[in-house]
mmCIF file of C-alpha atoms in Angstrom:
data_model
loop_
_atom_site.group_PDB
_atom_site.id
_atom_site.type_symbol
_atom_site.label_atom_id
_atom_site.label_comp_id
_atom_site.label_asym_id
_atom_site.label_seq_id
_atom_site.Cartn_x
_atom_site.Cartn_y
_atom_site.Cartn_z
ATOM 1 C CA MET V 93 32.120 -20.915 4.152
ATOM 2 C CA ASP V 94 34.524 -19.789 6.819
ATOM 3 C CA GLY V 95 38.103 -19.865 5.612
ATOM 4 C CA LEU V 96 37.116 -20.392 1.978
ATOM 5 C CA SER V 97 37.658 -17.308 -0.151
ATOM 6 C CA ARG V 98 36.004 -16.514 -3.454
ATOM 7 C CA ARG V 99 39.397 -16.532 -5.153
ATOM 8 C CA ASP V 100 40.141 -20.009 -3.772
ATOM 9 C CA MET V 101 36.829 -21.253 -5.150
ATOM 10 C CA LEU V 102 37.436 -19.735 -8.562
ATOM 11 C CA ARG V 103 40.888 -21.316 -8.719
ATOM 12 C CA ALA V 104 39.276 -24.683 -8.073
ATOM 13 C CA GLY V 105 37.261 -24.359 -11.293
ATOM 14 C CA GLY V 106 35.133 -26.871 -13.160
ATOM 15 C CA ALA V 107 33.369 -29.721 -11.435
ATOM 16 C CA LEU V 108 35.790 -29.672 -8.509
ATOM 17 C CA GLY V 109 34.945 -26.015 -7.796
ATOM 18 C CA ALA V 110 31.224 -26.633 -8.118
ATOM 19 C CA LEU V 111 30.950 -29.882 -6.177
ATOM 20 C CA GLY V 112 33.641 -29.074 -3.654
ATOM 21 C CA ALA V 113 32.017 -25.804 -2.683
ATOM 22 C CA LEU V 114 28.684 -27.579 -2.394
ATOM 23 C CA GLY V 115 30.151 -30.156 -0.055
ATOM 24 C CA ILE V 116 31.666 -27.502 2.207
ATOM 25 C CA ALA V 117 28.797 -25.020 2.237
ATOM 26 C CA ALA V 118 25.656 -27.144 2.180
ATOM 27 C CA PRO V 119 25.628 -27.989 5.911
ATOM 28 C CA ALA V 120 25.583 -24.285 6.814
ATOM 29 C CA GLN V 121 21.941 -23.870 5.870
ATOM 30 C CA ALA V 122 19.067 -25.762 4.309
ATOM 31 C CA ARG V 123 19.357 -25.938 0.531
ATOM 32 C CA SER V 124 16.753 -26.957 -2.008
ATOM 33 C CA ALA V 125 18.061 -29.786 -4.139
ATOM 34 C CA TRP V 126 18.808 -29.222 -7.820
ATOM 35 C CA THR V 127 16.793 -31.860 -9.651
ATOM 36 C CA TRP V 128 16.421 -30.458 -13.181
ATOM 37 C CA SER V 129 18.117 -32.801 -15.638
ATOM 38 C CA PRO V 130 20.640 -31.568 -18.219
ATOM 39 C CA THR V 131 19.028 -33.957 -20.719
ATOM 40 C CA GLY V 132 16.362 -31.259 -21.070
ATOM 41 C CA SER V 133 18.930 -28.611 -22.038
ATOM 42 C CA VAL V 134 20.135 -27.364 -25.415
ATOM 43 C CA ALA V 135 23.290 -29.404 -24.769
ATOM 44 C CA GLY V 136 21.246 -32.555 -24.147
ATOM 45 C CA ALA V 137 23.700 -33.673 -21.481
ATOM 46 C CA GLY V 138 25.898 -32.366 -18.684
ATOM 47 C CA ALA V 139 27.441 -33.045 -15.305
ATOM 48 C CA GLY V 140 24.238 -32.090 -13.510
ATOM 49 C CA ALA V 141 26.089 -29.998 -10.904
ATOM 50 C CA ASP V 142 23.925 -27.597 -8.910
ATOM 51 C CA PRO V 143 24.373 -24.254 -10.725
ATOM 52 C CA ARG V 144 24.280 -22.466 -7.366
ATOM 53 C CA TRP V 145 27.942 -23.396 -7.086
ATOM 54 C CA VAL V 146 28.958 -22.577 -10.652
ATOM 55 C CA TRP V 147 29.914 -19.067 -11.758
ATOM 56 C CA ASP V 148 31.923 -17.949 -14.834
ATOM 57 C CA GLU V 149 35.274 -19.653 -14.782
ATOM 58 C CA GLU V 150 36.552 -17.661 -17.772
ATOM 59 C CA ALA V 151 35.307 -14.136 -17.094
ATOM 60 C CA ASP V 152 35.603 -14.041 -13.293
ATOM 61 C CA PRO V 153 39.392 -14.360 -12.866
ATOM 62 C CA LEU V 154 39.961 -12.149 -15.910
ATOM 63 C CA VAL V 155 37.847 -9.243 -14.641
ATOM 64 C CA ALA V 156 39.215 -9.651 -11.108
ATOM 65 C CA SER V 157 42.665 -9.205 -12.638
ATOM 66 C CA LEU V 158 41.542 -6.109 -14.592
ATOM 67 C CA LEU V 159 40.237 -4.588 -11.353
ATOM 68 C CA ASP V 160 43.368 -5.463 -9.404
ATOM 69 C CA ARG V 161 45.565 -4.025 -12.163
ATOM 70 C CA GLY V 162 43.562 -0.782 -12.300
ATOM 71 C CA ASP V 163 42.754 -1.311 -15.996
ATOM 72 C CA VAL V 164 38.968 -0.911 -15.785
ATOM 73 C CA PRO V 165 38.717 2.857 -16.497
ATOM 74 C CA MET V 166 40.913 2.473 -19.577
ATOM 75 C CA VAL V 167 38.951 -0.574 -20.761
ATOM 76 C CA ASN V 168 35.606 1.187 -20.310
ATOM 77 C CA ASN V 169 36.862 4.171 -22.287
ATOM 78 C CA LEU V 170 37.903 1.926 -25.166
ATOM 79 C CA LEU V 171 34.752 -0.207 -25.128
ATOM 80 C CA ARG V 172 32.483 2.843 -25.442
ATOM 81 C CA THR V 173 33.390 2.806 -29.134
ATOM 82 C CA TRP V 174 32.450 -0.876 -29.578
ATOM 83 C CA THR V 175 28.705 -0.772 -30.251
ATOM 84 C CA LYS V 176 27.935 -3.063 -33.209
ATOM 85 C CA ASN V 177 28.250 -6.832 -33.366
ATOM 86 C CA GLY V 178 30.341 -6.786 -36.504
ATOM 87 C CA GLN V 179 32.826 -4.139 -35.359
ATOM 88 C CA PRO V 180 36.410 -5.131 -34.660
ATOM 89 C CA LEU V 181 37.377 -4.838 -31.003
ATOM 90 C CA PRO V 182 39.043 -1.517 -30.179
ATOM 91 C CA ALA V 183 42.813 -1.329 -30.429
ATOM 92 C CA GLY V 184 44.629 -1.048 -27.120
ATOM 93 C CA LEU V 185 42.637 -3.574 -25.083
ATOM 94 C CA PRO V 186 44.727 -5.778 -22.773
ATOM 95 C CA ALA V 187 45.662 -8.966 -24.623
ATOM 96 C CA ASP V 188 43.970 -11.314 -22.155
ATOM 97 C CA LEU V 189 40.712 -9.355 -22.365
ATOM 98 C CA ARG V 190 40.866 -9.187 -26.165
ATOM 99 C CA ASP V 191 41.367 -12.947 -26.431
ATOM 100 C CA PHE V 192 38.430 -13.607 -24.120
ATOM 101 C CA MET V 193 36.114 -11.184 -25.930
ATOM 102 C CA GLU V 194 36.932 -12.646 -29.338
ATOM 103 C CA ARG V 195 35.820 -16.047 -28.036
ATOM 104 C CA ALA V 196 32.843 -14.676 -26.120
ATOM 105 C CA ARG V 197 31.414 -12.805 -29.104
ATOM 106 C CA GLN V 198 30.980 -15.975 -31.189
ATOM 107 C CA LEU V 199 27.442 -17.343 -31.471
ATOM 108 C CA PRO V 200 27.052 -20.932 -30.254
ATOM 109 C CA PRO V 201 27.382 -23.608 -32.961
ATOM 110 C CA TRP V 202 23.760 -24.604 -32.361
ATOM 111 C CA ALA V 203 22.405 -21.122 -33.169
ATOM 112 C CA GLU V 204 20.004 -21.306 -36.136
ATOM 113 C CA PRO V 205 19.815 -18.220 -38.381
ATOM 114 C CA GLY V 206 16.385 -19.240 -39.642
ATOM 115 C CA LYS V 207 14.909 -19.305 -36.138
ATOM 116 C CA LEU V 208 16.555 -15.998 -35.265
ATOM 117 C CA ALA V 209 14.994 -14.480 -38.385
ATOM 118 C CA THR V 210 11.575 -15.856 -37.411
ATOM 119 C CA ALA V 211 12.030 -14.358 -33.932
ATOM 120 C CA VAL V 212 12.210 -10.974 -35.644
ATOM 121 C CA ASP V 213 8.737 -11.588 -37.092
ATOM 122 C CA PHE V 214 7.445 -12.473 -33.647
ATOM 123 C CA ASN V 215 9.007 -9.388 -32.060
ATOM 124 C CA GLU V 216 7.578 -7.118 -34.734
ATOM 125 C CA LYS V 217 4.027 -8.370 -34.219
ATOM 126 C CA ARG V 218 4.144 -8.565 -30.419
ATOM 127 C CA GLY V 219 6.334 -5.569 -29.618
ATOM 128 C CA LEU V 220 3.761 -3.762 -27.475
ATOM 129 C CA TYR V 221 3.135 -6.808 -25.295
ATOM 130 C CA LEU V 222 6.865 -7.497 -25.032
ATOM 131 C CA GLY V 223 7.641 -3.939 -23.974
ATOM 132 C CA LEU V 224 5.013 -4.028 -21.233
ATOM 133 C CA LEU V 225 6.010 -7.473 -20.037
ATOM 134 C CA TYR V 226 9.757 -6.852 -20.011
ATOM 135 C CA GLY V 227 9.261 -3.617 -18.121
ATOM 136 C CA LEU V 228 6.394 -4.281 -15.715
ATOM 137 C CA ALA V 229 6.299 -8.056 -15.360
ATOM 138 C CA SER V 230 9.982 -8.992 -15.624
ATOM 139 C CA GLY V 231 11.276 -5.659 -14.326
ATOM 140 C CA MET V 232 9.072 -5.546 -11.252
ATOM 141 C CA MET V 233 9.499 -9.278 -10.648
ATOM 142 C CA SER V 234 13.236 -8.652 -10.261
ATOM 143 C CA THR V 235 12.463 -6.705 -7.082
ATOM 144 C CA VAL V 236 10.974 -9.827 -5.453
ATOM 145 C CA ILE V 237 13.874 -12.067 -6.450
ATOM 146 C CA PRO V 238 15.788 -11.649 -3.163
ATOM 147 C CA LYS V 239 19.328 -12.344 -4.385
ATOM 148 C CA GLU V 240 18.908 -10.142 -7.443
ATOM 149 C CA ALA V 241 17.348 -7.284 -5.476
ATOM 150 C CA ARG V 242 20.191 -7.290 -2.941
ATOM 151 C CA ALA V 243 22.902 -7.591 -5.593
ATOM 152 C CA VAL V 244 21.444 -4.665 -7.552
ATOM 153 C CA TYR V 245 20.832 -2.498 -4.497
ATOM 154 C CA TYR V 246 24.327 -2.793 -3.010
ATOM 155 C CA SER V 247 26.297 -2.745 -6.269
ATOM 156 C CA GLN V 248 27.298 0.412 -8.106
ATOM 157 C CA GLY V 249 24.131 0.288 -10.217
ATOM 158 C CA GLY V 250 21.926 0.649 -7.150
ATOM 159 C CA ALA V 251 23.098 4.234 -6.666
ATOM 160 C CA ASP V 252 21.561 5.390 -9.968
ATOM 161 C CA MET V 253 18.579 3.200 -10.749
ATOM 162 C CA LYS V 254 17.518 5.149 -13.811
ATOM 163 C CA ASP V 255 20.888 4.496 -15.393
ATOM 164 C CA ARG V 256 20.819 0.876 -14.208
ATOM 165 C CA ILE V 257 17.345 0.322 -15.663
ATOM 166 C CA SER V 258 18.304 1.910 -18.983
ATOM 167 C CA LYS V 259 21.116 -0.620 -19.355
ATOM 168 C CA THR V 260 18.820 -3.513 -18.481
ATOM 169 C CA ALA V 261 16.171 -2.181 -20.880
ATOM 170 C CA LYS V 262 18.803 -2.036 -23.605
ATOM 171 C CA LEU V 263 19.139 -5.820 -23.505
ATOM 172 C CA GLY V 264 15.386 -6.232 -24.004
ATOM 173 C CA TYR V 265 15.469 -3.669 -26.808
ATOM 174 C CA ASP V 266 18.490 -5.199 -28.554
ATOM 175 C CA ILE V 267 17.134 -8.761 -28.552
ATOM 176 C CA GLY V 268 13.938 -7.482 -30.145
ATOM 177 C CA ALA V 269 15.665 -5.459 -32.866
ATOM 178 C CA ARG V 270 15.481 -6.581 -36.491
ATOM 179 C CA ASP V 271 19.218 -7.205 -36.686
ATOM 180 C CA ALA V 272 19.718 -8.383 -33.096
ATOM 181 C CA TYR V 273 22.475 -10.921 -33.731
ATOM 182 C CA GLN V 274 23.465 -9.665 -37.174
ATOM 183 C CA PRO V 275 26.673 -7.651 -37.768
ATOM 184 C CA GLY V 276 24.717 -4.381 -37.699
ATOM 185 C CA GLY V 277 22.910 -5.253 -34.458
ATOM 186 C CA GLU V 278 23.985 -4.792 -30.854
ATOM 187 C CA MET V 279 22.816 -7.865 -28.935
ATOM 188 C CA VAL V 280 26.194 -9.628 -29.009
ATOM 189 C CA VAL V 281 27.912 -6.478 -27.745
ATOM 190 C CA THR V 282 25.334 -6.048 -24.987
ATOM 191 C CA CYS V 283 25.685 -9.670 -23.860
ATOM 192 C CA VAL V 284 29.484 -9.658 -23.782
ATOM 193 C CA LYS V 285 29.617 -6.368 -21.885
ATOM 194 C CA THR V 286 26.967 -7.593 -19.434
ATOM 195 C CA ARG V 287 29.004 -10.758 -18.866
ATOM 196 C CA LEU V 288 31.980 -8.581 -17.901
ATOM 197 C CA VAL V 289 29.764 -6.527 -15.562
ATOM 198 C CA HIS V 290 28.526 -9.674 -13.809
ATOM 199 C CA ALA V 291 32.103 -10.833 -13.287
ATOM 200 C CA ALA V 292 33.023 -7.472 -11.768
ATOM 201 C CA VAL V 293 30.068 -7.579 -9.383
ATOM 202 C CA ARG V 294 31.085 -11.073 -8.249
ATOM 203 C CA HIS V 295 34.505 -9.685 -7.356
ATOM 204 C CA LEU V 296 33.337 -6.421 -5.790
ATOM 205 C CA LEU V 297 30.183 -7.219 -3.814
ATOM 206 C CA PRO V 298 31.893 -9.523 -1.282
ATOM 207 C CA GLN V 299 34.050 -6.491 -0.390
ATOM 208 C CA SER V 300 30.989 -4.317 0.359
ATOM 209 C CA PRO V 301 30.557 -3.299 4.015
ATOM 210 C CA HIS V 302 26.775 -3.838 3.628
ATOM 211 C CA TRP V 303 26.008 -6.725 1.259
ATOM 212 C CA PRO V 304 27.657 -9.594 3.191
ATOM 213 C CA ALA V 305 25.524 -8.786 6.240
ATOM 214 C CA VAL V 306 22.271 -9.465 4.365
ATOM 215 C CA ALA V 307 23.331 -11.989 1.708
ATOM 216 C CA ASP V 308 22.916 -15.733 2.138
ATOM 217 C CA GLU V 309 25.809 -16.487 -0.207
ATOM 218 C CA GLU V 310 29.458 -15.553 -0.390
ATOM 219 C CA ILE V 311 29.556 -15.012 -4.154
ATOM 220 C CA PRO V 312 26.662 -13.369 -6.050
ATOM 221 C CA ILE V 313 25.267 -14.111 -9.513
ATOM 222 C CA SER V 314 25.738 -17.858 -9.739
ATOM 223 C CA GLN V 315 24.624 -19.730 -12.838
ATOM 224 C CA ARG V 316 21.438 -20.586 -10.958
ATOM 225 C CA ASP V 317 20.844 -16.896 -10.165
ATOM 226 C CA MET V 318 21.313 -16.085 -13.842
ATOM 227 C CA MET V 319 18.776 -18.718 -14.857
ATOM 228 C CA VAL V 320 16.316 -17.294 -12.297
ATOM 229 C CA THR V 321 16.681 -13.888 -13.956
ATOM 230 C CA TRP V 322 16.427 -15.502 -17.407
ATOM 231 C CA HIS V 323 13.111 -17.118 -16.424
ATOM 232 C CA SER V 324 11.822 -13.748 -15.214
ATOM 233 C CA LEU V 325 12.159 -12.666 -18.847
ATOM 234 C CA PRO V 326 11.214 -15.105 -21.658
ATOM 235 C CA THR V 327 9.513 -17.745 -19.502
ATOM 236 C CA THR V 328 7.416 -15.155 -17.673
ATOM 237 C CA VAL V 329 6.610 -13.364 -20.930
ATOM 238 C CA MET V 330 5.411 -16.554 -22.619
ATOM 239 C CA ARG V 331 3.381 -17.569 -19.566
ATOM 240 C CA LYS V 332 1.581 -14.215 -19.569
ATOM 241 C CA MET V 333 0.920 -14.296 -23.306
ATOM 242 C CA THR V 334 -0.533 -17.770 -22.872
ATOM 243 C CA ASP V 335 -2.712 -16.513 -20.012
ATOM 244 C CA TRP V 336 -3.935 -13.690 -22.268
ATOM 245 C CA LYS V 337 -4.797 -16.244 -24.981
ATOM 246 C CA ILE V 338 -2.647 -14.496 -27.567
ATOM 247 C CA PRO V 339 -2.496 -16.807 -30.607
ATOM 248 C CA ILE V 340 1.160 -17.483 -31.352
ATOM 249 C CA PRO V 341 2.178 -19.784 -34.222
ATOM 250 C CA GLN V 342 4.347 -22.693 -33.060
ATOM 251 C CA ARG V 343 7.286 -21.688 -35.250
ATOM 252 C CA GLU V 344 7.274 -18.160 -33.776
ATOM 253 C CA SER V 345 7.042 -19.495 -30.222
ATOM 254 C CA VAL V 346 10.026 -21.784 -30.832
ATOM 255 C CA ALA V 347 11.954 -18.958 -32.497
ATOM 256 C CA PHE V 348 11.331 -16.538 -29.630
ATOM 257 C CA LEU V 349 12.655 -19.138 -27.204
ATOM 258 C CA HIS V 350 15.669 -19.729 -29.442
ATOM 259 C CA SER V 351 16.616 -16.044 -29.450
ATOM 260 C CA TRP V 352 16.685 -16.159 -25.640
ATOM 261 C CA GLN V 353 18.562 -19.470 -25.577
ATOM 262 C CA VAL V 354 21.294 -17.822 -27.637
ATOM 263 C CA SER V 355 21.302 -14.840 -25.269
ATOM 264 C CA ALA V 356 21.794 -17.152 -22.271
ATOM 265 C CA HIS V 357 24.821 -18.713 -23.926
ATOM 266 C CA MET V 358 26.222 -15.301 -24.834
ATOM 267 C CA LEU V 359 25.820 -14.169 -21.209
ATOM 268 C CA GLY V 360 28.062 -17.019 -20.099
ATOM 269 C CA ILE V 361 25.445 -19.527 -18.921
ATOM 270 C CA ARG V 362 26.504 -23.110 -19.546
ATOM 271 C CA ASP V 363 24.533 -24.864 -22.264
ATOM 272 C CA GLU V 364 23.614 -27.680 -19.866
ATOM 273 C CA TYR V 365 21.467 -25.225 -17.867
ATOM 274 C CA ILE V 366 19.633 -23.660 -20.840
ATOM 275 C CA PRO V 367 16.209 -25.298 -21.407
ATOM 276 C CA ALA V 368 15.700 -26.815 -24.846
ATOM 277 C CA THR V 369 11.900 -26.345 -24.962
ATOM 278 C CA TRP V 370 9.184 -24.271 -23.337
ATOM 279 C CA GLN V 371 8.094 -27.371 -21.418
ATOM 280 C CA GLU V 372 11.596 -27.711 -19.980
ATOM 281 C CA ALA V 373 11.733 -23.971 -19.283
ATOM 282 C CA ASP V 374 8.507 -24.187 -17.275
ATOM 283 C CA SER V 375 9.817 -27.225 -15.429
ATOM 284 C CA GLN V 376 13.035 -25.453 -14.469
ATOM 285 C CA ALA V 377 11.211 -22.235 -13.535
ATOM 286 C CA ASP V 378 8.919 -24.250 -11.267
ATOM 287 C CA GLU V 379 12.063 -25.302 -9.415
ATOM 288 C CA VAL V 380 14.226 -22.192 -9.368
ATOM 289 C CA LEU V 381 11.980 -19.133 -9.875
ATOM 290 C CA ASP V 382 8.485 -19.609 -8.478
ATOM 291 C CA PRO V 383 9.452 -20.850 -4.969
ATOM 292 C CA ILE V 384 12.024 -18.137 -4.251
ATOM 293 C CA LEU V 385 9.941 -15.012 -4.906
ATOM 294 C CA ALA V 386 9.737 -12.980 -1.692
ATOM 295 C CA PRO V 387 9.926 -9.370 -0.470
ATOM 296 C CA THR V 388 13.103 -7.816 0.902
ATOM 297 C CA PRO V 389 13.731 -4.296 2.235
ATOM 298 C CA GLU V 390 16.039 -3.708 -0.731
ATOM 299 C CA GLY V 391 13.480 -4.959 -3.239
ATOM 300 C CA ILE V 392 10.726 -2.755 -1.805
ATOM 301 C CA LYS V 393 12.987 0.288 -2.133
ATOM 302 C CA LEU V 394 13.902 -0.630 -5.715
ATOM 303 C CA ALA V 395 10.240 -1.139 -6.636
ATOM 304 C CA ASP V 396 9.379 2.288 -5.270
ATOM 305 C CA ILE V 397 12.147 3.816 -7.374
ATOM 306 C CA LEU V 398 10.805 2.052 -10.473
ATOM 307 C CA LEU V 399 7.245 3.209 -9.832
ATOM 308 C CA ASN V 400 8.427 6.796 -9.414
ATOM 309 C CA LEU V 401 10.450 6.985 -12.618
ATOM 310 C CA GLY V 402 7.703 8.972 -14.321
ATOM 311 C CA ALA V 403 7.679 11.618 -11.591
ATOM 312 C CA THR V 404 10.039 13.800 -13.615
ATOM 313 C CA VAL V 405 7.357 13.968 -16.312
ATOM 314 C CA ASP V 406 4.111 14.364 -14.347
ATOM 315 C CA GLY V 407 5.159 14.523 -10.709
ATOM 316 C CA GLY V 408 3.843 10.985 -10.274
ATOM 317 C CA ILE V 409 0.218 12.162 -10.419
ATOM 318 C CA LEU V 410 -0.726 9.670 -13.136
ATOM 319 C CA SER V 411 2.391 7.653 -13.840
ATOM 320 C CA LYS V 412 2.792 6.057 -10.393
ATOM 321 C CA PRO V 413 -0.864 4.925 -10.046
ATOM 322 C CA ILE V 414 -0.852 3.555 -13.590
ATOM 323 C CA LEU V 415 2.467 1.743 -13.173
ATOM 324 C CA GLY V 416 1.282 0.344 -9.857
ATOM 325 C CA ALA V 417 -1.997 -0.860 -11.369
ATOM 326 C CA VAL V 418 -0.243 -2.492 -14.319
ATOM 327 C CA THR V 419 2.184 -4.198 -11.917
ATOM 328 C CA ARG V 420 -0.736 -5.591 -9.904
ATOM 329 C CA PHE V 421 -2.443 -6.704 -13.116
ATOM 330 C CA MET V 422 0.726 -8.402 -14.386
ATOM 331 C CA LEU V 423 2.016 -10.027 -11.200
ATOM 332 C CA GLY V 424 -1.038 -10.376 -8.956
ATOM 333 C CA ASP V 425 -2.181 -9.152 -5.569
ATOM 334 C CA GLN V 426 0.384 -11.031 -3.502
ATOM 335 C CA ILE V 427 3.447 -9.489 -5.158
ATOM 336 C CA ALA V 428 1.778 -6.066 -5.286
ATOM 337 C CA GLY V 429 1.149 -6.392 -1.553
ATOM 338 C CA TRP V 430 4.751 -7.387 -0.886
ATOM 339 C CA LEU V 431 5.887 -4.232 -2.698
ATOM 340 C CA ASP V 432 3.488 -1.937 -0.799
ATOM 341 C CA ILE V 433 1.681 -0.995 -4.019
ATOM 342 C CA ASP V 434 -1.628 0.684 -3.270
ATOM 343 C CA ARG V 435 -4.825 -0.430 -4.934
ATOM 344 C CA GLU V 436 -6.027 1.939 -7.658
ATOM 345 C CA PRO V 437 -9.765 1.310 -8.106
ATOM 346 C CA LEU V 438 -10.022 3.236 -11.377
ATOM 347 C CA TRP V 439 -6.976 1.801 -13.121
ATOM 348 C CA ASP V 440 -7.295 -1.682 -11.590
ATOM 349 C CA SER V 441 -10.875 -1.942 -12.827
ATOM 350 C CA LEU V 442 -10.056 -0.527 -16.234
ATOM 351 C CA LEU V 443 -7.313 -3.111 -16.806
ATOM 352 C CA ASP V 444 -9.515 -5.956 -15.593
ATOM 353 C CA VAL V 445 -12.325 -4.960 -17.934
ATOM 354 C CA ALA V 446 -10.549 -3.552 -20.968
ATOM 355 C CA TRP V 447 -7.378 -5.597 -21.446
ATOM 356 C CA GLU V 448 -8.874 -8.706 -23.045
ATOM 357 C CA PRO V 449 -11.041 -6.703 -25.488
ATOM 358 C CA PHE V 450 -7.974 -4.613 -26.374
ATOM 359 C CA ILE V 451 -6.020 -7.779 -27.160
ATOM 360 C CA ALA V 452 -8.920 -9.176 -29.178
ATOM 361 C CA VAL V 453 -9.134 -6.021 -31.296
ATOM 362 C CA ARG V 454 -5.384 -5.818 -31.794
ATOM 363 C CA GLU V 455 -5.052 -9.500 -32.686
ATOM 364 C CA GLY V 456 -8.050 -9.250 -34.985
ATOM 365 C CA LEU V 457 -6.359 -6.472 -36.935
ATOM 366 C CA LEU V 458 -3.009 -8.236 -37.286
ATOM 367 C CA PRO V 459 -4.005 -10.200 -40.409
ATOM 368 C CA LEU V 460 -4.905 -6.999 -42.259
ATOM 369 C CA PRO V 461 -2.442 -5.778 -44.905
ATOM 370 C CA LEU V 462 0.260 -3.481 -43.482
ATOM 371 C CA ALA V 463 -1.041 -3.917 -39.907
ATOM 372 C CA PRO V 464 2.048 -5.760 -38.554
ATOM 373 C CA LYS V 465 4.327 -3.150 -40.132
ATOM 374 C CA ALA V 466 2.286 -0.277 -38.698
ATOM 375 C CA TYR V 467 2.218 -1.917 -35.267
ATOM 376 C CA TRP V 468 5.951 -2.493 -35.373
ATOM 377 C CA LEU V 469 6.607 1.155 -36.210
ATOM 378 C CA PHE V 470 4.355 2.284 -33.357
ATOM 379 C CA ASP V 471 5.879 -0.175 -30.877
ATOM 380 C CA GLU V 472 9.391 0.735 -32.013
ATOM 381 C CA PHE V 473 8.616 4.394 -31.396
ATOM 382 C CA LEU V 474 7.416 3.594 -27.868
ATOM 383 C CA ARG V 475 10.485 1.477 -27.091
ATOM 384 C CA LYS V 476 12.892 4.111 -28.391
ATOM 385 C CA ALA V 477 11.047 6.823 -26.492
ATOM 386 C CA ALA V 478 11.333 4.798 -23.296
ATOM 387 C CA LEU V 479 15.075 4.284 -23.796
ATOM 388 C CA LEU V 480 15.502 7.979 -24.591
ATOM 389 C CA PHE V 481 13.733 8.904 -21.353
ATOM 390 C CA LEU V 482 15.733 6.424 -19.267
ATOM 391 C CA SER V 483 19.056 7.463 -20.767
ATOM 392 C CA GLU V 484 18.204 11.170 -20.595
ATOM 393 C CA ALA V 485 19.049 11.381 -24.311
ATOM 394 C CA LYS V 486 22.616 10.169 -23.712
ATOM 395 C CA PRO V 487 24.141 7.091 -25.371
ATOM 396 C CA ILE V 488 23.598 3.995 -23.224
ATOM 397 C CA SER V 489 26.990 2.532 -22.422
ATOM 398 C CA ILE V 490 27.261 -0.699 -20.418
ATOM 399 C CA GLU V 491 30.444 -0.334 -18.389
ATOM 400 C CA ILE V 492 32.405 -2.479 -15.952
ATOM 401 C CA PRO V 493 31.957 -1.166 -12.399
ATOM 402 C CA ASP V 494 35.014 -0.612 -10.243
ATOM 403 C CA THR V 495 33.238 0.141 -6.939
ATOM 404 C CA ASN V 496 30.168 -0.924 -5.001
ATOM 405 C CA ARG V 497 27.313 1.430 -4.077
ATOM 406 C CA PRO V 498 29.167 4.482 -2.737
ATOM 407 C CA GLU V 499 27.161 5.033 0.441
#
């Protein structure tokens, strides 16, 4: 992409920006073709452009302008007070940012309140599984998604992984909350703020003295990259629950998917890339997620940081072996080997032997009166405790970065 700047590409916009960049850049290196059809999306149609060459044509130039104008510290200070979906935006925001955020905070017209309410039922009954899978399947999988691992490592968030993880965990917590998309919830706020963060990273990372030397793209976090990350969450979670033979009613399965479809839209992903069904999600993941998993030096370092998070509690004596064993159990020997995770004979064997009986007992108790409510309270306690630990008892505030990783 010699001679073609990120700003030039963003100015191009739309189909011209997507297809033009593809035509210029494709000869530089072998590219896997984008074959997934937009007829399988929630939109039911689309241009079919490879999402590798599509970013966020609304947020990217806006946040680049905020950074160039030096407005980011002031904006972050104001947005710390915006925490609930139904809250008005803070007074004093730049007019162009306010206008964008008012549009970005609106749920898509295809969002169905009934399905979102059913997703709450699903989250309440399956909270323990979801917490484990978001953290140790999706979370650890992110370290073997090469583009994501490099983008995280070299961006500002890579300098304080505990803080970075707390903000990522907040998204998983907010989507599972009872009032996720309701006025009293926080999922809309989290999505809009995360969309602004992604736009900032797209502007900042190309200026890093380190990232361009290892990256195989000029601009990070394309729409395809975002769908890869999306599949590491709901698609991976549903695949694992299916593997564990957890009985999930069809309406709850559809509702869980719907809550994540809405989140994809709110994060700025085009509707034509958001799968309409689990079958379509699996088909797209087969194309964009499964083939690209691989180790990187950055990912191995990030995985080690994740596995050592409990060291402040027990010095890593129990927490690291257990987290490593659960990672191996969730993601398999190959990924555990890529991440230099040692085998733990005690914990590995215990998970292999005890997990299915544990699920059978738990699922067997779910029909009992008050069991789902009791489970939800227990799971909610665990999730809040995890967030409290990650945030070090401070409010979790998703903020727009204005630098890359300092060192």
